[in-house]
Coordinates of C-alpha atoms in Angstrom, one line a residue:
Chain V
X3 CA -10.0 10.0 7.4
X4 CA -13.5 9.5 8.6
X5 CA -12.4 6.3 10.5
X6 CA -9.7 7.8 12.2
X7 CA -11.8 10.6 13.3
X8 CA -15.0 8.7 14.7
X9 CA -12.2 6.4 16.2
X10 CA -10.6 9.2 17.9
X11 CA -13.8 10.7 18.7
X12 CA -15.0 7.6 20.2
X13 CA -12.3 7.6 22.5
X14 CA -12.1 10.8 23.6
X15 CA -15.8 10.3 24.9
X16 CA -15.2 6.2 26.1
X17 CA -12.5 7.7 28.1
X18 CA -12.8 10.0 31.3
X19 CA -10.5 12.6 28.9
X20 CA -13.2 14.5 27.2
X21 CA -15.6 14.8 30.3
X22 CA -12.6 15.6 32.7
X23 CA -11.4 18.6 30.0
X24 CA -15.2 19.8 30.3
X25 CA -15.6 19.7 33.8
X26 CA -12.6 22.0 34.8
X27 CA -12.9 24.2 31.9
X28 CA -16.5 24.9 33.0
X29 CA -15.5 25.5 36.0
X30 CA -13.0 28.1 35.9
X31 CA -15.4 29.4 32.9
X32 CA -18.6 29.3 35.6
X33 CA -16.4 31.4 38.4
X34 CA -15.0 34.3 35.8
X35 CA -18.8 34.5 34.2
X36 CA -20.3 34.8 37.7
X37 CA -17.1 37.0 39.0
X38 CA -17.2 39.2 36.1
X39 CA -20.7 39.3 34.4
X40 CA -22.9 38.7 36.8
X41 CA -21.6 40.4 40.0
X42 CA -19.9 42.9 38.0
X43 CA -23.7 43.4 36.6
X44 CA -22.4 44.1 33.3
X45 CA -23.2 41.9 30.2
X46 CA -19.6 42.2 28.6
X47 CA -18.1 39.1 27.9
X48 CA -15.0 40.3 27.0
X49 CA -13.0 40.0 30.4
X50 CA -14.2 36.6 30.4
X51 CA -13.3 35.6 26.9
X52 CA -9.7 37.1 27.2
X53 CA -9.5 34.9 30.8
X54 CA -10.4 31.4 28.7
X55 CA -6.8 31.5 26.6
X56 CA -5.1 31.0 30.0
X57 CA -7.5 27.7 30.4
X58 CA -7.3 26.7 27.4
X59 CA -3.9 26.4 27.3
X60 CA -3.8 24.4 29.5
X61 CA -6.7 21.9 28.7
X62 CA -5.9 21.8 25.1
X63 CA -2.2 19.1 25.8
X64 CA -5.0 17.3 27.5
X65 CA -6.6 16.3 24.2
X66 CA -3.8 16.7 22.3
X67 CA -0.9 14.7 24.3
X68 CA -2.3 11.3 23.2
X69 CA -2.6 11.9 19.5
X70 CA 0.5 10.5 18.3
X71 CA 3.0 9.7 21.2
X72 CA 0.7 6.8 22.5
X73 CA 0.0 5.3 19.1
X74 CA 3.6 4.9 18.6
X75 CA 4.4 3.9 22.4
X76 CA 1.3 1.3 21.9
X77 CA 2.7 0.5 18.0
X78 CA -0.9 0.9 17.4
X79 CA 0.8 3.4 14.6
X80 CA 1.9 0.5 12.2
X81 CA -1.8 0.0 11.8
X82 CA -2.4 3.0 10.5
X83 CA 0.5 3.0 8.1
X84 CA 0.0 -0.1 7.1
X85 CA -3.5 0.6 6.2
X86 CA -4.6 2.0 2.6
X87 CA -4.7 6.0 3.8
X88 CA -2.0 9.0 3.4
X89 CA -0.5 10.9 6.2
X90 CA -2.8 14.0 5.4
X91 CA -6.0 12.0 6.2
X92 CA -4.3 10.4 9.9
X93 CA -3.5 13.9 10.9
X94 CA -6.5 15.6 9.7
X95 CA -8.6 12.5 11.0
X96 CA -6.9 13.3 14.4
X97 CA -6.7 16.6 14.7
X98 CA -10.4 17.1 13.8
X99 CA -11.3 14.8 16.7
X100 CA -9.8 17.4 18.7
X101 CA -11.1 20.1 17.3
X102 CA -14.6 18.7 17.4
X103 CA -14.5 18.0 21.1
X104 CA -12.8 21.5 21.4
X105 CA -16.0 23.1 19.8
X106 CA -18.3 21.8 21.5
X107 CA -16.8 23.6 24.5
X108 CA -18.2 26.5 23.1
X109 CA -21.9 25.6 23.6
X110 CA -21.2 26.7 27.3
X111 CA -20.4 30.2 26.0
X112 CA -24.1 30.1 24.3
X113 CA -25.4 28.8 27.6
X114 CA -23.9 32.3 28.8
X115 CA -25.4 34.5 26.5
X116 CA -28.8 32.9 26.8
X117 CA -28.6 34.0 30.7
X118 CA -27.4 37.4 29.4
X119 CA -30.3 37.7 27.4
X120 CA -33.2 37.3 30.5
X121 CA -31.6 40.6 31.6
X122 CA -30.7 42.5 28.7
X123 CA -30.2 41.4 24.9
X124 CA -26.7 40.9 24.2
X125 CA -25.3 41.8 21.6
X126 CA -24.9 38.4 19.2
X127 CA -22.3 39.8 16.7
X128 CA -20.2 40.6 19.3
X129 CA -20.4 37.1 21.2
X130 CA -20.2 35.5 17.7
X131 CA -16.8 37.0 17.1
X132 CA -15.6 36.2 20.6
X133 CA -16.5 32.1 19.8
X134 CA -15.1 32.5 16.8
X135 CA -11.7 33.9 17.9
X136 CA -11.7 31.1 20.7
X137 CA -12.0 28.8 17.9
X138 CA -9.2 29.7 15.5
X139 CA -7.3 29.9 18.7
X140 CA -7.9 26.6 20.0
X141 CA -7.8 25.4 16.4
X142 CA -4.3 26.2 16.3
X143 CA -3.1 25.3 19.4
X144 CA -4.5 21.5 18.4
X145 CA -2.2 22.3 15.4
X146 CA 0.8 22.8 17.0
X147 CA 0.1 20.4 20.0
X148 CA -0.6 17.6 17.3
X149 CA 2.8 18.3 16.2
X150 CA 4.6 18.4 19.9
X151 CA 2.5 14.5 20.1
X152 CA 4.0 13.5 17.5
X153 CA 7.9 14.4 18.6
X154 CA 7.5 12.0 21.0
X155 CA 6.5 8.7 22.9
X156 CA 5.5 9.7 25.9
X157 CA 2.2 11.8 26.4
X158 CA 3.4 13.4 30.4
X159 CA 6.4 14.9 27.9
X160 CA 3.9 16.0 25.1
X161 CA 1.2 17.6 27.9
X162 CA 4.3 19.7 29.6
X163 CA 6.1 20.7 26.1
X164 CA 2.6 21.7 25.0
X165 CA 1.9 23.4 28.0
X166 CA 5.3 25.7 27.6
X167 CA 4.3 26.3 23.8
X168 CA 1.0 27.8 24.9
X169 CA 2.2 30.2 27.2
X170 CA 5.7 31.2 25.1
X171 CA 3.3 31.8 21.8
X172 CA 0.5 34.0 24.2
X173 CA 3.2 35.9 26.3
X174 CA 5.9 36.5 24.2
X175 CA 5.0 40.5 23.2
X176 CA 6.3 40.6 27.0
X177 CA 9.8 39.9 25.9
X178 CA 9.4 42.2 22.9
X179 CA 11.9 45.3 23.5
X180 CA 13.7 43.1 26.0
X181 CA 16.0 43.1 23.4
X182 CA 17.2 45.9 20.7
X183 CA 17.2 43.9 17.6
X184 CA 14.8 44.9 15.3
X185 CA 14.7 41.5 13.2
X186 CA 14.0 39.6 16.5
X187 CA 11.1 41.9 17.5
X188 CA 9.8 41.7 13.9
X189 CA 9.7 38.2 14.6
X190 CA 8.1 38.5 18.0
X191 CA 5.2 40.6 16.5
X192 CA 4.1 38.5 13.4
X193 CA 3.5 34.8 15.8
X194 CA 2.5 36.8 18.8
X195 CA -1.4 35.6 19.2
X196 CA -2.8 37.7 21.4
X197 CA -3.0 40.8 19.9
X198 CA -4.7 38.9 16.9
X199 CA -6.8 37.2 19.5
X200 CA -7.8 40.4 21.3
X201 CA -9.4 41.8 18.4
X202 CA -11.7 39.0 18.0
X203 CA -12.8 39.8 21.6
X204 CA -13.5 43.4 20.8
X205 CA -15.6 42.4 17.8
X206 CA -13.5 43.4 15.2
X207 CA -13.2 40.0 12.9
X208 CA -10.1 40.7 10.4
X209 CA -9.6 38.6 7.4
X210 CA -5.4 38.7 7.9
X211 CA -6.4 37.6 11.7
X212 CA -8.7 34.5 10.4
X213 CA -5.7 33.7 8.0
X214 CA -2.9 34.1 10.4
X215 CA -4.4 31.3 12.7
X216 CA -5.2 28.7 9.7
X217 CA -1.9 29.3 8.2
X218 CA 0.0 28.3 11.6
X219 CA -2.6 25.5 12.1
X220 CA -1.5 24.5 8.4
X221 CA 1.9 24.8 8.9
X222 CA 2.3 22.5 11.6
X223 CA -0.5 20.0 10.1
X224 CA 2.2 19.7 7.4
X225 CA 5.0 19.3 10.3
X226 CA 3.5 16.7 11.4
X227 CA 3.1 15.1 8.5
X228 CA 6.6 15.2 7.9
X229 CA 7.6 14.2 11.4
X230 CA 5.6 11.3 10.0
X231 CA 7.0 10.8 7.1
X232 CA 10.4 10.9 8.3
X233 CA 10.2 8.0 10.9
X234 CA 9.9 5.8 8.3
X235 CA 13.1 6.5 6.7
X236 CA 15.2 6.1 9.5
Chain J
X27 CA 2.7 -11.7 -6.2
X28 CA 5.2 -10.3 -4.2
X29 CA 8.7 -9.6 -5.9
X30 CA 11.7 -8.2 -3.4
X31 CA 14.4 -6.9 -5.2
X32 CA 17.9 -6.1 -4.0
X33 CA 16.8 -4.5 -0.9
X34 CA 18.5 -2.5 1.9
X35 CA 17.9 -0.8 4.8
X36 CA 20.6 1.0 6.8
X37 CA 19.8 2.6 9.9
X38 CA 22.8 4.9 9.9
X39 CA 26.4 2.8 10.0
X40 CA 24.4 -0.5 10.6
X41 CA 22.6 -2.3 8.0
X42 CA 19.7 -4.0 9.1
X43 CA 19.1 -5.8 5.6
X44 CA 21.3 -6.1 3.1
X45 CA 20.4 -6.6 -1.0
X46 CA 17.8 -9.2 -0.3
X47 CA 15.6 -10.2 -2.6
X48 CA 13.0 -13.0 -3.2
X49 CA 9.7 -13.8 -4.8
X50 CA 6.5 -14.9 -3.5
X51 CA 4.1 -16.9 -6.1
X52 CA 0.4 -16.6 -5.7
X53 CA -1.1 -19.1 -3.1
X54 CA 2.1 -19.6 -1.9
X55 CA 2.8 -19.9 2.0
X56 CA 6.7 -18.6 2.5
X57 CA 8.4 -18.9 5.6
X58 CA 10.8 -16.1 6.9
X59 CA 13.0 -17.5 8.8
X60 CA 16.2 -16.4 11.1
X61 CA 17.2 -15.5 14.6
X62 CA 15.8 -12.9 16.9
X63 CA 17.3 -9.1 15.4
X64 CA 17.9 -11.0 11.7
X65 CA 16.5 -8.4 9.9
X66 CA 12.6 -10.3 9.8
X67 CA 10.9 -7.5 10.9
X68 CA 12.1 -4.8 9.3
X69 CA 12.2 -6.7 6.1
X70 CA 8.3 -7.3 6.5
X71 CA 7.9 -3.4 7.5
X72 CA 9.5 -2.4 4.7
X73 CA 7.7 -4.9 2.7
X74 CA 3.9 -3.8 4.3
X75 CA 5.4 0.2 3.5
X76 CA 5.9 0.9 7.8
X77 CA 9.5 1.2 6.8
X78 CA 11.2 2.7 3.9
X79 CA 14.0 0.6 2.3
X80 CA 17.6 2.6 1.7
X81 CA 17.4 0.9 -2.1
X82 CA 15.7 -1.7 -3.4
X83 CA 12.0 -2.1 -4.3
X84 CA 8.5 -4.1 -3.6
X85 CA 6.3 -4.8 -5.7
X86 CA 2.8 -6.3 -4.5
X87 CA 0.3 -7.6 -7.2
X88 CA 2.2 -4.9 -10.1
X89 CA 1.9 -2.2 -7.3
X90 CA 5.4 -0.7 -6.6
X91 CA 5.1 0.5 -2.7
X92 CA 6.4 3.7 -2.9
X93 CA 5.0 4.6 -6.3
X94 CA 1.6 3.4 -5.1
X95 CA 1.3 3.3 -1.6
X96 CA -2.2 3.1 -1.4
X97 CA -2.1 0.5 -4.0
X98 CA -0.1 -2.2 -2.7
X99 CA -1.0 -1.6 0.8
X100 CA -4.7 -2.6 0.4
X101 CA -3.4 -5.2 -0.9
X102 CA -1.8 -6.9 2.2
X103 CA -3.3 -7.8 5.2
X104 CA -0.5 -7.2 7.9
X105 CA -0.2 -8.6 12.0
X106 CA 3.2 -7.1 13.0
X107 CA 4.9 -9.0 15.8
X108 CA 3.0 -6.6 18.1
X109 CA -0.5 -6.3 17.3
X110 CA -2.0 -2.8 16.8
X111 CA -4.8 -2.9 18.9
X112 CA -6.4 -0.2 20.9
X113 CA -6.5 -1.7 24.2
X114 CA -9.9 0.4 25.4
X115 CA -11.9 -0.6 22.5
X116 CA -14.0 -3.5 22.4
X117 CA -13.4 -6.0 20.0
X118 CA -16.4 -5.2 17.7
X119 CA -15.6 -1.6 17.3
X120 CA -11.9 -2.4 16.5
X121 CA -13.1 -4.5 13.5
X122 CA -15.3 -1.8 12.6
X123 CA -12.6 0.5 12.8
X124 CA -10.2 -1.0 10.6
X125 CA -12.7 -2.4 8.1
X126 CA -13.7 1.5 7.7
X127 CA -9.8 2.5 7.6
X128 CA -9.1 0.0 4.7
X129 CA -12.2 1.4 3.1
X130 CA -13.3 -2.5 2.8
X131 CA -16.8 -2.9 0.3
X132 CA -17.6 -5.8 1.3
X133 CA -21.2 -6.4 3.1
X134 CA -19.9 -5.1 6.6
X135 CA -22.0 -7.1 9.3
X136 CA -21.4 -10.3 7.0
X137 CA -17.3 -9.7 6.3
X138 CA -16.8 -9.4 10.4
X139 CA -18.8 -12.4 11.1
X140 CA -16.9 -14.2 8.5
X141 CA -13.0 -12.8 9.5
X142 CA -14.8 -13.9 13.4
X143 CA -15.6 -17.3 12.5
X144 CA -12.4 -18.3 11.0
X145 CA -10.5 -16.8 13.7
X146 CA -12.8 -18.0 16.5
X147 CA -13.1 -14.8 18.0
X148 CA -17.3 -14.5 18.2
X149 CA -17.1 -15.3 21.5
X150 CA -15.1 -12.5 22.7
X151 CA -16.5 -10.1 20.0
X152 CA -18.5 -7.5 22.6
X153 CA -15.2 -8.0 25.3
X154 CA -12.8 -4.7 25.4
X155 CA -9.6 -5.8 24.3
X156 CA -7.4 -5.1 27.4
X157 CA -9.2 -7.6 29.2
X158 CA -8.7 -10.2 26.7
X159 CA -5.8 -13.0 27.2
X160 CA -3.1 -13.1 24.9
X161 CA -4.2 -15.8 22.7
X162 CA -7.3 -13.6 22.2
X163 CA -5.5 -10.9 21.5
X164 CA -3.6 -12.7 19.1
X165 CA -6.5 -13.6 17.1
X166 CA -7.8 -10.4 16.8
X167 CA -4.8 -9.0 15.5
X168 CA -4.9 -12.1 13.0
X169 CA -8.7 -10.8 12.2
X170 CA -7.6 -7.2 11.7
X171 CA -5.1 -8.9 9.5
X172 CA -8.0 -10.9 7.0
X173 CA -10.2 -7.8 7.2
X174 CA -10.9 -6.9 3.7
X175 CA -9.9 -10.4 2.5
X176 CA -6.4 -9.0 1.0
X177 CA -4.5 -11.4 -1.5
X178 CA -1.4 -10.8 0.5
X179 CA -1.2 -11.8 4.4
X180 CA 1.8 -11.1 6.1
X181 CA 2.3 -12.5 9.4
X182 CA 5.4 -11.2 12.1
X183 CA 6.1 -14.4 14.4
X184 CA 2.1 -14.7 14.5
X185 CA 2.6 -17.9 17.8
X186 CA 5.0 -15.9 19.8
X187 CA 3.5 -16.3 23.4
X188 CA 0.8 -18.8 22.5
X189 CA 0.1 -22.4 24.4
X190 CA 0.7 -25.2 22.7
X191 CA -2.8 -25.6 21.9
X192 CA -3.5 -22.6 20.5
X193 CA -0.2 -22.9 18.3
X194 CA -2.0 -25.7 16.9
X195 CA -4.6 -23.9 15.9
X196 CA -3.0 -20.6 14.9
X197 CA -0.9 -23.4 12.3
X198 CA -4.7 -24.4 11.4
X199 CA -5.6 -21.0 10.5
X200 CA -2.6 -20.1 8.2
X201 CA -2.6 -23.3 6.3
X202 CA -6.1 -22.7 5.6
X203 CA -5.2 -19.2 4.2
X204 CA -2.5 -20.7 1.9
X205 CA -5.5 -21.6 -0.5
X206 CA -6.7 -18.4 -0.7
X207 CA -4.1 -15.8 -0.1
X208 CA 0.0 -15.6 -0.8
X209 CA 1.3 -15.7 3.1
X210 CA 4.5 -14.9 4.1
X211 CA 5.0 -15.5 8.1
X212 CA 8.2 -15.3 10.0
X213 CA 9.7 -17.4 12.7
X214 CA 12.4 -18.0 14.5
X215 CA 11.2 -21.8 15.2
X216 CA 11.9 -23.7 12.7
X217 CA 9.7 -26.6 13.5
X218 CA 6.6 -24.3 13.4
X219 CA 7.7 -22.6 9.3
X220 CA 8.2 -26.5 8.3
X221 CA 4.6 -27.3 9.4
X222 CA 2.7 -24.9 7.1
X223 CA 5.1 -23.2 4.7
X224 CA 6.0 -24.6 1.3
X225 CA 8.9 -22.5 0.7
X226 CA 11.2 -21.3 3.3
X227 CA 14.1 -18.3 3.1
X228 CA 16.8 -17.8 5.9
X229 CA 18.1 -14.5 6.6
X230 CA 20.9 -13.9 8.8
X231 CA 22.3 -10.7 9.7
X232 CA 20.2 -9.4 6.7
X233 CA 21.2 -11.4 4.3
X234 CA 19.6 -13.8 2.8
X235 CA 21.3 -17.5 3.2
X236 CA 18.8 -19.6 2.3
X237 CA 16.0 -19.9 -0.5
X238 CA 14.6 -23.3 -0.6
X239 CA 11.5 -25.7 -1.1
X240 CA 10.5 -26.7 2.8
X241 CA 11.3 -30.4 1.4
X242 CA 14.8 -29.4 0.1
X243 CA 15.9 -27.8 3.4
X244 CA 14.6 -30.8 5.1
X245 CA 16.1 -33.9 3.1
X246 CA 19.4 -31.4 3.1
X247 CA 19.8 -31.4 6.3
X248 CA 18.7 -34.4 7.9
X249 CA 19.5 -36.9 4.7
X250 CA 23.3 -37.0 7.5
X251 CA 24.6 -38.7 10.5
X252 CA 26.5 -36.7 13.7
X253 CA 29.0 -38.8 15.7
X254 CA 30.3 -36.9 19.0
X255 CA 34.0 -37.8 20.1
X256 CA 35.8 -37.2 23.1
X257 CA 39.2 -37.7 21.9
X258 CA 42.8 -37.6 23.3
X259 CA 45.3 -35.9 21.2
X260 CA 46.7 -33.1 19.3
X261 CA 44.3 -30.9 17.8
X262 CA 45.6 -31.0 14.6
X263 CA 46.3 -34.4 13.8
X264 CA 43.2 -35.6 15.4
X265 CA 41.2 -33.3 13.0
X266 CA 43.6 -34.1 9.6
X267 CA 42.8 -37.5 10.7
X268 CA 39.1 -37.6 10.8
X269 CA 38.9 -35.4 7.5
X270 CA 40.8 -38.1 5.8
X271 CA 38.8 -41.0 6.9
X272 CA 36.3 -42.3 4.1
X273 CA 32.8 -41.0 3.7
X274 CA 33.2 -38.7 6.8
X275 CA 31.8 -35.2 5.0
X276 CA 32.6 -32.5 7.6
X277 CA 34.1 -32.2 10.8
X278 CA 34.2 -29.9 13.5
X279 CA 36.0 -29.2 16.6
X280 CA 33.3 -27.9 19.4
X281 CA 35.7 -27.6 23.2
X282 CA 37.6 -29.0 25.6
X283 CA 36.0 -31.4 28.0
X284 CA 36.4 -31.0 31.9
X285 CA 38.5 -34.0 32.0
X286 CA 40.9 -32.7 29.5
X287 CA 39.8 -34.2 26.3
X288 CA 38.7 -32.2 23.2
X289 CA 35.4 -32.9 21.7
X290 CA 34.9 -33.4 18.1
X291 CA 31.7 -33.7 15.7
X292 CA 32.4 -36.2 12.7
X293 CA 29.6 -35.8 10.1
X294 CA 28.7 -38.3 7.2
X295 CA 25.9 -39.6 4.5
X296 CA 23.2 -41.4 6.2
X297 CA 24.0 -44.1 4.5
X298 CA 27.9 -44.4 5.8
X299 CA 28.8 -46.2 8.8
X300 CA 32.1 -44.4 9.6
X301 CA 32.7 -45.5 13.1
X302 CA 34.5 -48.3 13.2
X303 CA 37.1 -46.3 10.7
X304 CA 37.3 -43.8 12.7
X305 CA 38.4 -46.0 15.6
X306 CA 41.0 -47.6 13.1
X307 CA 42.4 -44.5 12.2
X308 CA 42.6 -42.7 15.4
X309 CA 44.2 -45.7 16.7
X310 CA 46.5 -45.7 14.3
X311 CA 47.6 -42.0 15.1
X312 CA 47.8 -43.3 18.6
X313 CA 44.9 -40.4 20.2
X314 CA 42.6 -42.9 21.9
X315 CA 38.8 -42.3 21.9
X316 CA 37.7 -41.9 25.3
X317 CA 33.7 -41.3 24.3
X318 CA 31.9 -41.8 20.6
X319 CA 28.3 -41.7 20.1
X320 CA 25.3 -41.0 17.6
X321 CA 24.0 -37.3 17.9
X322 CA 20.6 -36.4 16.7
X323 CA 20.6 -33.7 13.5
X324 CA 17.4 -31.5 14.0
X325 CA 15.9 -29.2 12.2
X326 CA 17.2 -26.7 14.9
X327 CA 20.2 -27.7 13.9
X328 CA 20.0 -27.4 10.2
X329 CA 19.3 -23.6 11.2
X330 CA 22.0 -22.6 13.3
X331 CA 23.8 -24.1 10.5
X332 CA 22.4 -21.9 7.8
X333 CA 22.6 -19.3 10.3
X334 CA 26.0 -19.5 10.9
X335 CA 27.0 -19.6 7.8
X336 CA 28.8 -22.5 8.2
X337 CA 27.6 -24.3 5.1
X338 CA 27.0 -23.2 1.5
X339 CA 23.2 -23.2 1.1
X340 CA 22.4 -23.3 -2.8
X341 CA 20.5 -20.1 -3.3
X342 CA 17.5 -20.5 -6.2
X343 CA 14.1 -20.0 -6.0
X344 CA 13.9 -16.1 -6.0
X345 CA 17.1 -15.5 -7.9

């Protein structure tokens, strides 16, 4: 696993990828913080933190796309299956890259706070659950945009597919009521991820939220795995 | 060291392989040969675990590949036909990499300058890969192969795209493994198997056709003379005619000519002179021979023959 991911990490940081990612979601990051905390002379963080799922959705593919799809357009994949390790250490290898250049995204939030703090002292707990709500958030969205990779051989496909699943997953309570089935709107509110989300910017860390975000990332760690696993029996 | 048994692979209604099985003795060098879409390939990612087989099973060194993956697959040292390399890495942190992935313990910095040496690559061993030429590239993929010196090497068409130099080489390179590791490398040249392998297996269509000693196949199929006729007559008597002349072993009818003839090839022992019969018996049947001369048998020929199916090859060897 550990060769994968230093691999992975490696070329997320060789490559123009991880920088590019940085650089626009710093960006849109720096304009909401100066829009909304600093000319808004406030030091809540909260409009800002709800703002970064809408940016993260869409930089998130970016990491993601390559994971799988170009290994197998490359056939750089039958080195890996060839090679002495199970499918739970490639994905894990991989998606960990990701993660790890997704985390440390969130120094810029700290960068934030620090400025906060030459004014007034913000409160830590609060930005604490914020970063750790973006991070089960992103965490899971490198879950299931591992597994969208992995469908497929072409990375444009993977970024747009990914793209779509980010939006559905954070705007679906819009459909909810749209229609009068009960089953279907039971189903809309236990993967909608916003609510969940929300609570983490209002401070309020849940257990059930913390283990509704690992159990999706999970659940599609083990998709994958059997995407995997089922390309080499057909 | 390696023992295929009865294996399959269907992908859906087509069977890529079909109940092939072979053995592979330690130090050996086996050649895999058969056309382009054969079934080499997959046999060789089923064999390496890429693949899984419908039925059948491999066993590498007493490690079944599907009861112990991880097993048998440090075992081998696998270059598929196209090489896995990451094109934006250099070529030192590709070894790296994959000596990390196979979890090799050997004294790192030492192993890589060792797997560079023998494949001549220490030259090129700071370059990024995508910028290397394809022989380069080649070799890498051969290093990534040796990384970990496994017993088992298995090599997919390892001189495909290669100059003629550098297929002297590569042929270098493998023949120098056979001491050392079992190999089994595929082909679709024949020439190139016969120069390095001491055993050679044909598959066709996924079955196996051939299991044979290099020697064997050779002496088989070049111990016979080809004649080539143009000859003027009826198809049938012409043929009952040439099959009946003595020492003539086979005989085949190939097309029509432009100018209307039909043209025939009249095999026999290497020892038999059977032309001037077959001039005394087509005259005799009154179709006059309008061309006759000596054909060369190549090895390429021996192999479409195999490959046809034409002949029946004794199978032994992994039986």
């Amino acid at each position: 696993m550990s060769a994968i991911y230093k691999r992975e990490l490696n070329a997320y940081f060789t490559s123009p990828i991880a920088y590019v990612v940085y650089a626009v979601a710093s960006f849109f990051a720096g304009l909401l913080f100066v829009a909304t905390v600093l000319e808004g002379d406030t030091s809540d963080m909260t409009y800002l933190f709800r703002n970064m799922t809408t940016i993260i959705i869409m930089m998130i593919p970016i990491l993601t796309m390559k994971l799988f799809s170009e290994e197998k357009n490359k056939k750089t994949e039958q080195g890996l299956l060839t090679a002495p390790v199970n499918l739970l250490q490639i994905v894990m290898g991989k998606i960990s890259a990701a993660v790890t250049v997704y985390a440390l995204l969130m120094v810029l939030f700290i960068i934030y706070a620090l400025i906060i703090s030459f004014f007034v002292t913000p409160s830590w707990v609060l930005i604490g659950s914020n970063i750790l709500g973006l991070l089960l958030f992103g965490t899971t969205l490198i879950a299931i945009d591992t597994f969208i990779s992995s469908l497929t051989e072409s990375q444009v496909i993977a970024a747009i597919l990914s793209i779509g699943a980010g939006l559905l997953l954070t705007s679906i309570s819009m459909f909810k009521n749209m229609v009068d089935i009960d089953f279907v709107n039971d189903i809309i509110d236990s993967i909608e991820m916003m609510g969940r989300y929300e609570n983490f910017t209002l401070g309020m860390v849940k257990f059930s939220d913390v283990i509704f975000f690992l159990s999706i990332s999970v659940l599609f760690i083990f998709f994958t795995i059997k995407v995997l696993e089922r390309r080499r029996w057909n | 060291m390696i023992e295929v048994k009865n294996l399959v692979k269907k992908y859906g209604d087509k069977v890529a392989v079909n109940n092939v099985s072979f053995t592979v003795n330690e130090g050996e060098i086996l050649g895999f040969l058969g056309p382009n879409g054969a079934g080499k390939s997959t046999t060789m990612n089923i064999i390496t675990g890429y693949l899984s087989s419908t039925s059948g099973t491999v066993t590498i060194d007493g490690c079944e590949i599907l009861d112990d993956p991880k097993g048998a697959k440090s075992k081998i040292g696998y270059l598929p036909e196209i090489p896995p390399l990451y094109q934006d890495m250099t070529v030192k942190r590709y070894l790296e990499f994959v000596y990390d992935l196979k979890r090799v313990t050997l004294p790192r910095k030492e192993h890589l300058a060792e797997v560079c040496k023998v494949t001549k690559i220490t030259d090129v061993y700071g370059r990024v890969i995508k910028n290397l030429s394809k022989g380069y590239r080649q070799r890498v993929g051969f290093a990534q192969a040796l990384i970990g010196n496994p017993p088992v090497i298995i090599l997919d068409e390892p001189t495909v795209g290669l100059d003629p130099k550098q297929i002297i080489e590569m042929r270098n390179l493998i023949r120098g493994l056979g001491k050392k590791h079992t190999v089994i490398l595929s082909s679709h040249v024949l020439s190139e198997i016969q120069a390095v392998c001491d055993r050679i297996v044909v598959i066709n269509n996924g079955q196996l056709v051939a299991d044979e000693s290099t020697e064997e196949i050779t002496t088989n199929f070049t111990g016979m003379k080809r004649i080539q006729l143009h000859i003027d007559g009826n198809d049938n008597t012409v043929l009952m005619t040439l099959r009946d002349v003595d020492g003539v072993t086979r005989v085949r009818k190939v097309m029509r000519t432009i100018d209307g003839f039909t043209e025939y090839i009249v095999e026999s022992k290497a020892e038999n002179d059977v032309r001037k019969a077959i001039f005394r018996a087509m005259a005799k049947v009154d179709c006059p021979i309008v061309m006759m001369r000596n054909a060369e048998v190549s090895l390429e020929d021996a192999f479409l023959r195999i490959t046809a199916g034409e002949t029946q090859v004794n199978r032994k060897g992994g039986r």
